[in-house]
Amino acid sequence: MLRKDEPGTQFRELDDVVVLAPVVSDDGDTIPVGREGTILGVWREGEAFFVEFAEPEGAIATVRPQDLRRLGRHAP
């Protein structure tokens, strides 16, 4: 039996992603296109994702799935 962690989405927690459109962090910083981050949370079965970015340091933003591309699974 195949089981998905997050039904209805190709992304899941701890996936490494890159943003395809500028987004604004919770602190008001602009995250530019091409910036890489890690998904920390999945909202409403994939309607949006809570993503942490290394730059600016510790920046966190809520990002729509169409504004992300998956790079791989995060290796702690």
CSV table of N, CA and C in Angstrom, one decimal:
chain,number,residue,atom,x,y,z
A,1,MET,N,0.8,-1.2,0.0
A,1,MET,CA,0.0,0.0,0.0
A,1,MET,C,0.9,1.2,0.0
A,2,LEU,N,0.6,2.2,-0.9
A,2,LEU,CA,1.4,3.4,-1.0
A,2,LEU,C,0.7,4.5,-0.2
A,3,ARG,N,1.5,5.2,0.6
A,3,ARG,CA,0.9,6.2,1.5
A,3,ARG,C,1.7,7.5,1.3
A,4,LYS,N,1.0,8.6,1.1
A,4,LYS,CA,1.6,9.9,1.0
A,4,LYS,C,1.5,10.6,2.3
A,5,ASP,N,2.5,11.4,2.7
A,5,ASP,CA,2.5,12.1,4.0
A,5,ASP,C,1.5,13.2,3.9
A,6,GLU,N,1.4,13.9,2.8
A,6,GLU,CA,0.5,15.1,2.7
A,6,GLU,C,-0.4,14.8,1.5
A,7,PRO,N,-1.7,14.4,1.7
A,7,PRO,CA,-2.5,14.1,0.5
A,7,PRO,C,-2.8,15.4,-0.3
A,8,GLY,N,-2.8,15.2,-1.6
A,8,GLY,CA,-3.1,16.4,-2.4
A,8,GLY,C,-2.0,17.3,-2.7
A,9,THR,N,-0.8,17.0,-2.4
A,9,THR,CA,0.3,17.9,-2.6
A,9,THR,C,1.6,17.1,-3.0
A,10,GLN,N,2.4,17.7,-3.8
A,10,GLN,CA,3.7,17.1,-4.2
A,10,GLN,C,4.8,17.4,-3.2
A,11,PHE,N,4.5,18.4,-2.3
A,11,PHE,CA,5.5,18.9,-1.4
A,11,PHE,C,5.1,18.3,0.0
A,12,ARG,N,6.2,18.2,0.9
A,12,ARG,CA,6.0,17.7,2.2
A,12,ARG,C,7.0,18.4,3.1
A,13,GLU,N,6.8,18.3,4.4
A,13,GLU,CA,7.7,18.9,5.4
A,13,GLU,C,9.1,18.4,5.2
A,14,LEU,N,10.0,19.3,5.4
A,14,LEU,CA,11.5,19.1,5.2
A,14,LEU,C,12.0,18.9,3.8
A,15,ASP,N,11.1,19.2,2.8
A,15,ASP,CA,11.5,19.3,1.4
A,15,ASP,C,12.3,20.5,1.2
A,16,ASP,N,13.4,20.4,0.5
A,16,ASP,CA,14.2,21.6,0.0
A,16,ASP,C,13.5,22.2,-1.2
A,17,VAL,N,13.2,23.5,-1.3
A,17,VAL,CA,12.5,24.1,-2.4
A,17,VAL,C,13.2,25.4,-2.8
A,18,VAL,N,12.8,25.9,-4.0
A,18,VAL,CA,13.3,27.2,-4.5
A,18,VAL,C,12.1,28.0,-4.8
A,19,VAL,N,12.1,29.3,-4.6
A,19,VAL,CA,10.9,30.1,-4.9
A,19,VAL,C,11.0,30.5,-6.3
A,20,LEU,N,9.8,30.5,-7.0
A,20,LEU,CA,9.7,30.9,-8.4
A,20,LEU,C,9.2,32.3,-8.6
A,21,ALA,N,8.7,32.9,-7.5
A,21,ALA,CA,8.2,34.3,-7.5
A,21,ALA,C,8.6,34.9,-6.2
A,22,PRO,N,8.9,36.3,-6.2
A,22,PRO,CA,9.2,36.9,-4.9
A,22,PRO,C,8.1,36.7,-3.9
A,23,VAL,N,8.5,36.5,-2.7
A,23,VAL,CA,7.6,36.4,-1.5
A,23,VAL,C,8.1,37.3,-0.4
A,24,VAL,N,7.2,37.6,0.5
A,24,VAL,CA,7.5,38.5,1.6
A,24,VAL,C,7.5,37.6,2.9
A,25,SER,N,8.6,37.7,3.7
A,25,SER,CA,8.7,37.0,4.9
A,25,SER,C,7.8,37.6,6.0
A,26,ASP,N,7.6,36.8,7.1
A,26,ASP,CA,6.8,37.3,8.2
A,26,ASP,C,7.3,38.6,8.8
A,27,ASP,N,8.6,38.9,8.6
A,27,ASP,CA,9.2,40.1,9.1
A,27,ASP,C,9.2,41.2,8.1
A,28,GLY,N,8.7,41.0,6.9
A,28,GLY,CA,8.6,42.0,5.9
A,28,GLY,C,9.7,42.1,4.9
A,29,ASP,N,10.7,41.1,5.0
A,29,ASP,CA,11.8,41.1,4.1
A,29,ASP,C,11.3,40.4,2.8
A,30,THR,N,11.8,40.9,1.6
A,30,THR,CA,11.5,40.3,0.3
A,30,THR,C,12.5,39.1,0.1
A,31,ILE,N,11.9,38.0,-0.2
A,31,ILE,CA,12.6,36.8,-0.6
A,31,ILE,C,12.6,36.7,-2.1
A,32,PRO,N,13.8,36.9,-2.8
A,32,PRO,CA,13.8,36.9,-4.2
A,32,PRO,C,13.7,35.6,-4.9
A,33,VAL,N,13.3,35.6,-6.2
A,33,VAL,CA,13.2,34.4,-7.0
A,33,VAL,C,14.6,33.7,-7.0
A,34,GLY,N,14.5,32.4,-6.9
A,34,GLY,CA,15.7,31.6,-6.9
A,34,GLY,C,16.3,31.3,-5.5
A,35,ARG,N,15.8,31.9,-4.5
A,35,ARG,CA,16.2,31.6,-3.1
A,35,ARG,C,15.7,30.3,-2.6
A,36,GLU,N,16.6,29.5,-2.0
A,36,GLU,CA,16.3,28.2,-1.6
A,36,GLU,C,15.9,28.2,-0.1
A,37,GLY,N,15.0,27.3,0.3
A,37,GLY,CA,14.5,27.2,1.6
A,37,GLY,C,14.1,25.8,1.9
A,38,THR,N,13.5,25.6,3.1
A,38,THR,CA,13.1,24.3,3.6
A,38,THR,C,11.6,24.4,4.1
A,39,ILE,N,10.8,23.5,3.7
A,39,ILE,CA,9.4,23.5,4.1
A,39,ILE,C,9.3,23.0,5.6
A,40,LEU,N,8.7,23.9,6.4
A,40,LEU,CA,8.6,23.5,7.8
A,40,LEU,C,7.2,23.0,8.2
A,41,GLY,N,6.2,23.5,7.3
A,41,GLY,CA,4.8,23.1,7.6
A,41,GLY,C,4.0,23.1,6.4
A,42,VAL,N,2.9,22.3,6.3
A,42,VAL,CA,2.0,22.3,5.2
A,42,VAL,C,0.7,22.7,5.7
A,43,TRP,N,0.1,23.7,5.0
A,43,TRP,CA,-1.2,24.2,5.5
A,43,TRP,C,-2.3,23.8,4.5
A,44,ARG,N,-3.5,23.4,5.1
A,44,ARG,CA,-4.7,23.0,4.4
A,44,ARG,C,-4.4,22.1,3.3
A,45,GLU,N,-3.8,20.9,3.5
A,45,GLU,CA,-3.5,19.9,2.5
A,45,GLU,C,-2.8,20.4,1.3
A,46,GLY,N,-1.9,21.4,1.5
A,46,GLY,CA,-1.1,21.9,0.4
A,46,GLY,C,-1.5,23.2,-0.2
A,47,GLU,N,-2.4,23.9,0.4
A,47,GLU,CA,-2.8,25.2,-0.2
A,47,GLU,C,-1.7,26.2,0.0
A,48,ALA,N,-0.8,26.1,1.0
A,48,ALA,CA,0.3,26.9,1.3
A,48,ALA,C,1.3,26.2,2.1
A,49,PHE,N,2.5,26.7,2.1
A,49,PHE,CA,3.6,26.1,2.9
A,49,PHE,C,4.4,27.1,3.7
A,50,PHE,N,4.8,26.7,4.9
A,50,PHE,CA,5.5,27.5,5.8
A,50,PHE,C,7.0,27.2,5.5
A,51,VAL,N,7.8,28.1,4.9
A,51,VAL,CA,9.1,27.9,4.4
A,51,VAL,C,10.1,28.7,5.2
A,52,GLU,N,11.2,28.1,5.6
A,52,GLU,CA,12.3,28.8,6.2
A,52,GLU,C,13.5,29.0,5.2
A,53,PHE,N,14.0,30.2,5.2
A,53,PHE,CA,15.1,30.6,4.3
A,53,PHE,C,16.4,30.9,5.2
A,54,ALA,N,17.5,30.6,4.6
A,54,ALA,CA,18.8,30.9,5.3
A,54,ALA,C,19.1,32.4,5.3
A,55,GLU,N,18.7,33.1,4.2
A,55,GLU,CA,18.9,34.5,4.0
A,55,GLU,C,17.6,35.2,3.6
A,56,PRO,N,17.3,36.3,4.2
A,56,PRO,CA,17.9,36.8,5.5
A,56,PRO,C,17.8,35.8,6.6
A,57,GLU,N,18.8,35.8,7.4
A,57,GLU,CA,18.9,34.7,8.5
A,57,GLU,C,17.6,34.4,9.2
A,58,GLY,N,17.2,33.1,9.1
A,58,GLY,CA,16.0,32.7,9.8
A,58,GLY,C,14.7,33.2,9.2
A,59,ALA,N,14.7,33.8,8.0
A,59,ALA,CA,13.4,34.3,7.4
A,59,ALA,C,12.4,33.2,7.2
A,60,ILE,N,11.2,33.5,7.5
A,60,ILE,CA,10.1,32.5,7.4
A,60,ILE,C,9.0,33.2,6.6
A,61,ALA,N,8.4,32.4,5.6
A,61,ALA,CA,7.3,33.0,4.8
A,61,ALA,C,6.3,31.9,4.5
A,62,THR,N,5.1,32.3,4.3
A,62,THR,CA,4.1,31.4,3.8
A,62,THR,C,4.0,31.5,2.3
A,63,VAL,N,4.2,30.4,1.6
A,63,VAL,CA,4.3,30.4,0.1
A,63,VAL,C,3.3,29.5,-0.5
A,64,ARG,N,2.7,29.9,-1.6
A,64,ARG,CA,1.8,29.1,-2.4
A,64,ARG,C,2.5,28.0,-3.2
A,65,PRO,N,1.9,26.9,-3.5
A,65,PRO,CA,2.6,25.8,-4.2
A,65,PRO,C,3.0,26.2,-5.6
A,66,GLN,N,2.3,27.1,-6.3
A,66,GLN,CA,2.7,27.5,-7.6
A,66,GLN,C,3.9,28.3,-7.6
A,67,ASP,N,4.3,28.8,-6.4
A,67,ASP,CA,5.5,29.7,-6.3
A,67,ASP,C,6.7,28.9,-5.8
A,68,LEU,N,6.6,27.5,-5.8
A,68,LEU,CA,7.7,26.7,-5.3
A,68,LEU,C,8.1,25.6,-6.4
A,69,ARG,N,9.3,25.2,-6.3
A,69,ARG,CA,9.8,24.0,-7.1
A,69,ARG,C,10.6,23.2,-6.1
A,70,ARG,N,10.3,21.9,-6.1
A,70,ARG,CA,11.0,21.0,-5.1
A,70,ARG,C,12.4,20.7,-5.6
A,71,LEU,N,13.4,20.8,-4.7
A,71,LEU,CA,14.8,20.5,-5.0
A,71,LEU,C,15.2,19.1,-4.5
A,72,GLY,N,14.6,18.7,-3.4
A,72,GLY,CA,14.9,17.4,-2.8
A,72,GLY,C,14.5,17.3,-1.4
A,73,ARG,N,14.9,16.3,-0.7
A,73,ARG,CA,14.6,16.1,0.7
A,73,ARG,C,15.7,16.6,1.5
A,74,HIS,N,15.4,17.4,2.6
A,74,HIS,CA,16.3,18.0,3.4
A,74,HIS,C,17.1,16.9,4.2
A,75,ALA,N,18.4,17.0,4.2
A,75,ALA,CA,19.2,16.1,5.0
A,75,ALA,C,19.8,16.8,6.2
A,76,PRO,N,19.2,16.5,7.4
A,76,PRO,CA,19.7,17.2,8.7
A,76,PRO,C,21.1,16.9,9.0
